[in-house]
């Protein structure tokens, strides 16, 4: 029938007992069949997303239970959570959330402008500003929303602003830049030479904004922040850095890669999340008081939405204080990353070399990627979500391994053993170290 005709059914009674159905075709889109055809195509490509229903346990993390397709409850180990420091399970953070919820209630009940700004919002914004060495910070309901709103607001309001964006930037950055229809130039990933070439194509007096990430979560690469900041200065460009995967982990107090590289002063706007290493929920930007006041005053995605619950702000604040005061937890996290990579090296498991905490095993094919992830879950109790298009370009499908502060040596050994068995078809007898068993203990 195609997409342009819709089958309609008419019910006609032609006697007291009998019914006649009349069918006819009318022009117009059959919405349901159009959408289901697109879903079928996605399934055939191997990129359709199946969600695993994780029964998350603060006590047993990274172990969890799930129910398989036969309805059996099974145990598995989570190897793909962004709860890097396991702060979502931290007793002090949980207590703070409970305590403030009892005092302030669950939701904030309003936008920031209409009764939704509490002392907890303001305290958290002060903490964030100080952490990033900026004059001010502004909370959003997620870093996605912070990216879209800030970039669009700047694009729409600074006449002739040209965006310079790394080709590997996150979907929220792309969405933000697309939404305001300004001129944009895409530079090759982390390629400072190419960025400079593009900067030279734009007249000196045109306003410019360079947008990039500090840690690219799907490749694990870290950006040359210092070199980009120097270029920005030379070409009088503003700079915007998404530190979503850097915040909480890098730098002396965990403020991110900019702190580690002593570049906090040379970057104009920092974007961060409270949902990954901080382990709670929400996003933010930190910048000069003027930039923050501008986004607060003109940013639709900030103005017209209910603010974060007060208890979430208080819990995030507690989590950040804990991270600032306990560099032990960050050191332990990176020791875990190094140990994971050492065990992989000892067992011939190939992964992409990078300087971050994200370990990538290339699969380069969506269907293979999904099959290997399924086998890991079903046969070995290892949960690794396959990373397929559009999260990564076609051909760069991968298993993205995230170790957290709560993974133990037995978890690492079990992961390496299972990967080796599935990827290389090798047997237990080849194993160098003890194969630990994944159990929800
Ligand atoms: C680089 C990057 N920026 C922004 C976001 C959005 O963050 P949030 O989950 O806080 O909305 C994500 C992922 O979730 C991300 O990976």
Coordinates of C-alpha atoms and ligand atoms in Angstrom, one line a residue:
X1 CA 0.0 0.0 0.0
X2 CA 3.0 2.4 0.6
X3 CA 3.1 5.3 3.0
X4 CA 0.7 7.5 1.1
X5 CA -2.6 5.7 1.6
X6 CA -4.5 4.8 4.7
X7 CA -6.9 1.9 4.8
X8 CA -10.2 2.9 6.5
X9 CA -12.9 0.6 7.7
X10 CA -16.6 1.5 7.7
X11 CA -19.1 -0.5 9.6
X12 CA -22.5 -0.7 7.9
X13 CA -25.6 -2.4 9.3
X14 CA -27.8 -3.6 6.4
X15 CA -30.2 -5.6 8.4
X16 CA -30.9 -5.9 12.1
X17 CA -28.5 -8.8 12.5
X18 CA -25.9 -8.5 9.8
X19 CA -22.9 -6.2 9.5
X20 CA -21.1 -5.2 6.4
X21 CA -17.6 -3.8 6.5
X22 CA -16.6 -1.5 3.8
X23 CA -12.9 -0.7 3.2
X24 CA -11.5 2.2 1.2
X25 CA -8.2 3.9 0.7
X26 CA -7.7 7.6 1.4
X27 CA -4.6 9.6 0.6
X28 CA -2.3 10.5 3.5
X29 CA 0.4 9.0 5.6
X30 CA -0.2 5.8 7.6
X31 CA 1.7 7.0 10.6
X32 CA 1.8 3.7 12.5
X33 CA 3.2 1.7 9.6
X34 CA 5.7 4.4 8.7
X35 CA 7.1 4.3 12.2
X36 CA 7.1 0.6 12.5
X37 CA 8.9 0.2 9.2
X38 CA 11.6 2.6 10.5
X39 CA 11.9 0.5 13.6
X40 CA 12.2 -2.7 11.5
X41 CA 15.0 -1.1 9.5
X42 CA 16.8 -0.2 12.8
X43 CA 16.4 -3.8 14.1
X44 CA 17.9 -5.2 10.8
X45 CA 20.8 -2.8 11.1
X46 CA 21.6 -4.2 14.6
X47 CA 21.5 -0.7 16.1
X48 CA 18.0 -1.2 17.8
X49 CA 18.4 -0.5 21.6
X50 CA 17.2 -3.2 24.0
X51 CA 17.2 -2.0 27.6
X52 CA 18.3 -4.3 30.4
X53 CA 16.1 -3.9 33.5
X54 CA 18.8 -3.5 36.1
X55 CA 17.7 -4.2 39.7
X56 CA 20.3 -1.8 41.2
X57 CA 21.4 -2.3 44.7
X58 CA 23.4 0.3 46.6
X59 CA 24.6 -2.4 48.9
X60 CA 25.9 -4.8 46.3
X61 CA 26.9 -2.5 43.5
X62 CA 28.4 -3.3 40.9
X63 CA 26.6 -6.7 41.3
X64 CA 22.9 -6.6 40.5
X65 CA 20.1 -8.9 39.6
X66 CA 18.0 -8.9 36.4
X67 CA 15.3 -11.1 35.0
X68 CA 16.1 -12.9 31.8
X69 CA 13.8 -13.7 28.9
X70 CA 12.7 -16.9 30.5
X71 CA 11.7 -15.1 33.6
X72 CA 14.6 -16.4 35.7
X73 CA 16.3 -14.1 38.1
X74 CA 20.0 -13.9 37.4
X75 CA 23.1 -12.1 38.8
X76 CA 25.5 -10.0 36.8
X77 CA 28.2 -7.4 37.2
X78 CA 27.7 -3.9 35.9
X79 CA 30.7 -2.8 33.6
X80 CA 29.0 0.1 31.9
X81 CA 27.8 2.5 34.6
X82 CA 29.0 6.1 34.6
X83 CA 28.8 6.1 38.4
X84 CA 32.6 6.2 38.3
X85 CA 33.3 6.8 42.0
X86 CA 30.2 4.9 43.1
X87 CA 29.0 8.0 44.8
X88 CA 25.4 7.1 44.2
X89 CA 25.9 4.4 46.9
X90 CA 27.8 6.7 49.3
X91 CA 26.1 6.6 52.8
X92 CA 26.7 10.3 53.5
X93 CA 25.2 11.3 50.2
X94 CA 22.2 9.0 50.7
X95 CA 21.6 10.2 54.2
X96 CA 21.7 13.8 53.0
X97 CA 19.2 13.1 50.3
X98 CA 16.8 11.4 52.8
X99 CA 17.3 14.1 55.5
X100 CA 16.6 17.1 53.2
X101 CA 13.7 15.3 51.5
X102 CA 12.1 15.0 54.9
X103 CA 12.6 18.6 55.6
X104 CA 11.9 20.2 52.2
X105 CA 9.7 17.6 50.5
X106 CA 10.3 15.9 47.2
X107 CA 10.0 18.3 44.3
X108 CA 10.8 22.0 44.2
X109 CA 7.4 22.9 43.0
X110 CA 8.4 25.7 40.7
X111 CA 10.7 27.1 38.0
X112 CA 13.7 28.9 39.4
X113 CA 11.9 32.2 38.9
X114 CA 8.6 31.1 40.5
X115 CA 9.4 29.8 44.0
X116 CA 11.9 27.1 42.7
X117 CA 15.1 28.7 44.0
X118 CA 15.9 27.3 47.5
X119 CA 18.9 27.8 49.7
X120 CA 20.1 24.3 48.5
X121 CA 20.1 25.5 44.9
X122 CA 22.1 28.6 45.8
X123 CA 24.6 26.7 48.0
X124 CA 25.2 24.1 45.3
X125 CA 25.8 26.9 42.7
X126 CA 28.3 28.5 45.0
X127 CA 30.1 25.2 45.5
X128 CA 30.2 24.6 41.7
X129 CA 31.5 28.1 40.9
X130 CA 34.3 27.8 43.5
X131 CA 35.2 24.3 42.3
X132 CA 35.7 25.5 38.8
X133 CA 37.3 28.8 39.8
X134 CA 34.6 30.8 38.2
X135 CA 32.5 33.7 39.5
X136 CA 29.2 31.9 39.1
X137 CA 27.4 28.7 38.2
X138 CA 23.9 27.8 37.0
X139 CA 22.0 24.6 37.6
X140 CA 20.1 22.7 34.9
X141 CA 18.2 19.4 35.0
X142 CA 21.0 17.7 33.2
X143 CA 24.2 18.5 31.3
X144 CA 22.3 17.8 28.1
X145 CA 19.9 20.6 28.8
X146 CA 22.8 22.8 29.9
X147 CA 24.6 22.3 26.6
X148 CA 21.6 22.8 24.4
X149 CA 20.3 25.9 26.3
X150 CA 23.7 27.6 26.7
X151 CA 24.8 27.1 23.1
X152 CA 21.5 28.1 21.6
X153 CA 21.1 31.1 23.8
X154 CA 24.6 32.4 22.8
X155 CA 24.1 31.6 19.1
X156 CA 20.7 33.4 19.0
X157 CA 21.8 36.4 20.9
X158 CA 25.4 37.2 19.8
X159 CA 25.0 38.6 16.2
X160 CA 27.0 36.6 13.6
X161 CA 28.5 34.2 16.2
X162 CA 30.4 31.3 14.4
X163 CA 30.7 28.0 16.1
X164 CA 33.8 25.9 15.9
X165 CA 32.9 22.4 17.1
X166 CA 35.0 19.2 17.4
X167 CA 33.6 16.4 15.1
X168 CA 33.3 14.1 18.0
X169 CA 31.2 16.4 20.2
X170 CA 28.3 14.9 22.1
X171 CA 24.7 14.9 20.7
X172 CA 23.6 17.6 23.1
X173 CA 26.3 20.0 21.7
X174 CA 25.3 19.2 18.2
X175 CA 21.7 19.8 19.0
X176 CA 22.5 23.1 20.7
X177 CA 24.5 24.4 17.7
X178 CA 21.9 23.1 15.2
X179 CA 19.1 24.8 17.0
X180 CA 20.3 28.3 16.5
X181 CA 21.3 28.0 12.8
X182 CA 24.5 30.1 13.1
X183 CA 27.4 29.4 10.8
X184 CA 29.4 26.4 12.1
X185 CA 32.8 24.9 11.3
X186 CA 33.5 21.3 12.3
X187 CA 37.2 20.6 13.1
X188 CA 38.7 17.1 13.0
X189 CA 38.8 15.4 16.4
X190 CA 41.4 17.0 18.7
X191 CA 43.1 18.5 15.6
X192 CA 44.5 21.9 16.7
X193 CA 46.0 22.5 13.2
X194 CA 42.7 22.0 11.5
X195 CA 41.0 24.2 14.1
X196 CA 43.5 27.0 13.3
X197 CA 42.9 26.6 9.5
X198 CA 39.2 27.0 10.1
X199 CA 39.7 30.0 12.4
X200 CA 41.7 31.7 9.7
X201 CA 38.7 31.5 7.3
X202 CA 36.6 33.7 9.4
X203 CA 37.1 37.5 9.6
X204 CA 38.9 38.7 12.7
X205 CA 36.0 40.9 13.8
X206 CA 33.4 38.1 13.7
X207 CA 32.5 36.6 17.1
X208 CA 33.6 33.0 17.5
X209 CA 32.9 30.2 20.0
X210 CA 35.1 27.0 20.2
X211 CA 33.2 24.1 21.6
X212 CA 34.8 20.9 22.7
X213 CA 34.9 18.2 25.4
X214 CA 37.7 17.5 27.9
X215 CA 37.2 13.7 27.9
X216 CA 35.4 12.1 25.0
X217 CA 33.4 9.3 26.5
X218 CA 33.0 7.1 23.4
X219 CA 36.7 7.1 22.4
X220 CA 38.3 7.8 25.8
X221 CA 40.5 10.6 24.2
X222 CA 41.4 13.7 26.2
X223 CA 41.5 17.0 24.4
X224 CA 44.5 19.3 24.0
X225 CA 42.9 21.9 26.3
X226 CA 46.0 24.1 26.6
X227 CA 46.7 24.3 22.8
X228 CA 43.0 25.1 22.1
X229 CA 42.9 27.8 24.8
X230 CA 46.0 29.4 23.3
X231 CA 44.5 29.4 19.9
X232 CA 41.3 30.9 21.2
X233 CA 43.2 33.7 22.8
X234 CA 45.1 34.4 19.5
X235 CA 41.8 34.5 17.5
X236 CA 39.8 36.2 20.2
X237 CA 37.3 33.3 20.4
X238 CA 35.2 32.3 23.4
X239 CA 35.7 28.8 24.7
X240 CA 33.2 26.2 25.9
X241 CA 34.2 22.9 27.4
X242 CA 32.0 19.9 28.2
X243 CA 33.7 18.4 31.3
X244 CA 30.9 15.8 31.9
X245 CA 33.3 12.9 32.0
X246 CA 36.1 14.8 33.7
X247 CA 34.3 16.3 36.6
X248 CA 34.9 14.5 39.9
X249 CA 37.9 12.5 38.5
X250 CA 40.7 14.7 37.3
X251 CA 42.6 17.5 39.0
X252 CA 43.8 18.1 42.5
X253 CA 40.3 18.5 44.0
X254 CA 38.5 16.5 41.3
X255 CA 37.2 19.6 39.4
X256 CA 38.2 18.1 36.1
X257 CA 40.8 18.1 33.3
X258 CA 40.9 21.9 33.3
X259 CA 42.0 21.8 36.9
X260 CA 44.6 19.1 36.2
X261 CA 46.0 21.1 33.2
X262 CA 45.8 24.5 35.1
X263 CA 43.5 25.9 32.5
X264 CA 40.5 26.9 34.5
X265 CA 41.2 30.6 33.9
X266 CA 41.7 30.2 30.2
X267 CA 38.3 28.6 29.4
X268 CA 35.2 30.8 29.4
X269 CA 32.4 28.4 30.0
X270 CA 32.5 24.9 31.6
X271 CA 29.7 22.4 31.4
X272 CA 29.4 19.6 33.9
X273 CA 27.0 16.9 35.2
X274 CA 26.0 15.9 38.7
X275 CA 24.8 12.5 37.4
X276 CA 28.1 10.6 36.7
X277 CA 31.1 10.9 39.0
X278 CA 29.1 13.0 41.5
X279 CA 26.5 10.2 41.5
X280 CA 23.3 12.3 42.0
X281 CA 21.4 14.1 39.2
X282 CA 21.5 17.4 37.3
X283 CA 23.8 19.5 35.2
X284 CA 25.3 22.9 35.2
X285 CA 27.5 25.6 33.6
X286 CA 30.1 27.6 35.4
X287 CA 31.4 30.9 34.0
X288 CA 31.8 34.6 34.6
X289 CA 28.9 36.3 36.5
X290 CA 27.9 38.1 33.3
X291 CA 27.7 34.9 31.2
X292 CA 25.7 33.1 33.9
X293 CA 23.4 36.0 34.4
X294 CA 22.9 36.2 30.6
X295 CA 21.9 32.5 30.3
X296 CA 19.7 32.8 33.4
X297 CA 17.9 35.7 31.8
X298 CA 17.6 34.6 28.2
X299 CA 17.9 30.8 28.2
X300 CA 14.6 29.2 27.5
X301 CA 15.7 25.7 28.6
X302 CA 16.7 27.2 32.0
X303 CA 13.7 29.6 32.5
X304 CA 10.7 27.4 31.5
X305 CA 11.3 24.2 33.5
X306 CA 10.8 23.1 37.1
X307 CA 14.0 23.4 39.1
X308 CA 15.9 20.4 40.6
X309 CA 14.4 19.0 43.8
X310 CA 16.1 20.7 46.8
X311 CA 17.3 17.4 48.3
X312 CA 19.0 16.5 45.0
X313 CA 20.9 19.8 45.2
X314 CA 21.9 19.1 48.9
X315 CA 23.0 15.5 48.1
X316 CA 25.1 16.7 45.1
X317 CA 26.7 19.3 47.3
X318 CA 27.5 16.7 49.9
X319 CA 28.9 14.4 47.2
X320 CA 31.2 17.2 45.8
X321 CA 32.5 18.0 49.3
X322 CA 33.2 14.3 49.8
X323 CA 35.1 14.1 46.5
X324 CA 37.1 17.3 47.3
X325 CA 38.1 16.1 50.7
X326 CA 38.8 12.4 49.8
X327 CA 41.4 12.2 47.0
X328 CA 41.8 8.5 48.2
X329 CA 38.6 7.6 46.3
X330 CA 39.9 9.1 43.1
X331 CA 43.3 7.5 43.4
X332 CA 41.7 4.1 44.1
X333 CA 39.5 4.6 41.0
X334 CA 42.6 5.2 38.8
X335 CA 44.4 2.3 40.4
X336 CA 41.5 0.2 39.3
X337 CA 41.6 1.5 35.8
X338 CA 45.4 0.7 35.6
X339 CA 44.8 -2.8 37.1
X340 CA 42.1 -3.6 34.6
X341 CA 44.4 -2.6 31.7
X342 CA 47.3 -4.6 33.1
X343 CA 45.2 -7.7 33.3
X344 CA 43.9 -7.1 29.7
X345 CA 47.5 -6.7 28.5
X346 CA 48.6 -9.9 30.3
X347 CA 45.8 -11.8 28.6
X348 CA 46.1 -10.4 25.1
X349 CA 42.8 -8.5 25.2
X350 CA 43.2 -5.6 22.7
X351 CA 41.8 -2.2 23.7
X352 CA 42.4 1.3 22.3
X353 CA 45.2 3.2 24.0
X354 CA 44.1 6.4 25.6
X355 CA 45.0 8.6 28.6
X356 CA 41.5 8.5 30.2
X357 CA 39.6 6.2 32.4
X358 CA 37.5 4.8 29.6
X359 CA 38.6 1.4 28.1
X360 CA 37.3 0.7 24.6
X361 CA 37.4 -2.7 22.9
X362 CA 36.7 -2.1 19.2
X363 CA 34.0 -4.3 17.6
X364 CA 33.6 -2.4 14.3
X365 CA 30.3 -4.1 13.5
X366 CA 26.9 -3.5 15.2
X367 CA 25.6 -7.1 15.0
X368 CA 28.8 -8.7 16.3
X369 CA 29.0 -6.1 19.0
X370 CA 25.4 -7.0 20.1
X371 CA 26.1 -10.7 19.9
X372 CA 29.2 -10.5 22.0
X373 CA 27.5 -8.4 24.6
X374 CA 24.6 -10.9 24.8
X375 CA 27.0 -13.8 25.2
X376 CA 28.8 -11.9 28.0
X377 CA 25.6 -11.4 29.8
X378 CA 24.0 -14.7 29.3
X379 CA 27.0 -17.0 29.7
X380 CA 29.2 -15.0 32.1
X381 CA 27.0 -12.6 34.0
X382 CA 28.8 -9.5 32.6
X383 CA 26.8 -6.5 31.6
X384 CA 28.4 -4.4 28.9
X385 CA 25.9 -2.4 26.8
X386 CA 26.9 -2.6 23.1
X387 CA 27.8 0.9 21.8
X388 CA 26.4 1.3 18.4
X389 CA 25.3 4.0 15.9
X390 CA 24.3 6.9 16.5
X391 CA 26.3 7.0 19.7
X392 CA 29.4 6.2 17.6
X393 CA 29.8 6.4 13.8
X394 CA 29.0 3.2 11.9
X395 CA 32.1 1.0 11.9
X396 CA 33.2 2.2 15.3
X397 CA 30.9 0.0 17.3
X398 CA 32.6 -1.1 20.5
X399 CA 32.4 -2.4 24.0
X400 CA 33.0 0.5 26.4
X401 CA 34.2 -0.7 29.7
X402 CA 33.8 1.4 32.8
X403 CA 35.4 0.3 36.0
X404 CA 34.2 2.0 39.2
X405 CA 35.7 2.5 42.6
X406 CA 33.8 -0.5 43.8
X407 CA 35.0 -3.1 41.3
X408 CA 37.3 -5.7 43.0
X409 CA 40.2 -7.7 41.6
X410 CA 37.9 -10.7 41.3
X411 CA 35.6 -8.7 39.1
X412 CA 38.5 -7.7 36.8
X413 CA 39.8 -11.2 36.6
X414 CA 36.3 -12.5 35.8
X415 CA 35.8 -9.9 33.1
X416 CA 39.2 -10.6 31.4
X417 CA 38.6 -14.4 31.6
X418 CA 35.2 -14.0 30.0
X419 CA 36.3 -11.7 27.3
X420 CA 39.2 -13.9 26.5
X421 CA 37.0 -16.9 26.2
X422 CA 34.4 -15.2 24.0
X423 CA 36.7 -13.1 21.8
X424 CA 39.5 -15.7 21.4
X425 CA 37.5 -18.8 21.9
X426 CA 40.1 -19.9 24.5
X427 CA 39.5 -22.2 27.3
X428 CA 39.8 -21.9 31.0
X429 CA 43.0 -24.0 31.1
X430 CA 44.8 -21.2 29.3
X431 CA 44.0 -18.7 32.0
X432 CA 47.1 -17.2 33.8
X433 CA 45.4 -16.0 36.9
X434 CA 42.4 -17.4 38.9
X435 CA 39.1 -17.0 37.2
X436 CA 36.8 -15.3 39.8
X437 CA 33.1 -16.1 39.7
X438 CA 30.6 -13.3 39.3
X439 CA 28.2 -13.5 42.1
X440 CA 25.9 -10.9 43.6
X441 CA 27.5 -11.1 47.0
Ligands
LIG1 C1 29.8 14.4 26.8 C2 28.4 14.4 27.4 N1 27.8 15.6 27.6 C3 26.6 15.7 28.1 C4 25.9 14.6 28.5 C5 24.6 14.8 29.2 O1 24.7 14.7 30.5 P1 23.5 14.5 31.5 O2 23.3 13.0 31.6 O3 23.8 15.2 32.8 O4 22.3 15.2 30.8 C6 26.5 13.3 28.4 C7 25.9 12.1 28.8 O5 25.1 11.7 29.3 C8 27.8 13.3 27.8 O6 28.4 12.1 27.6

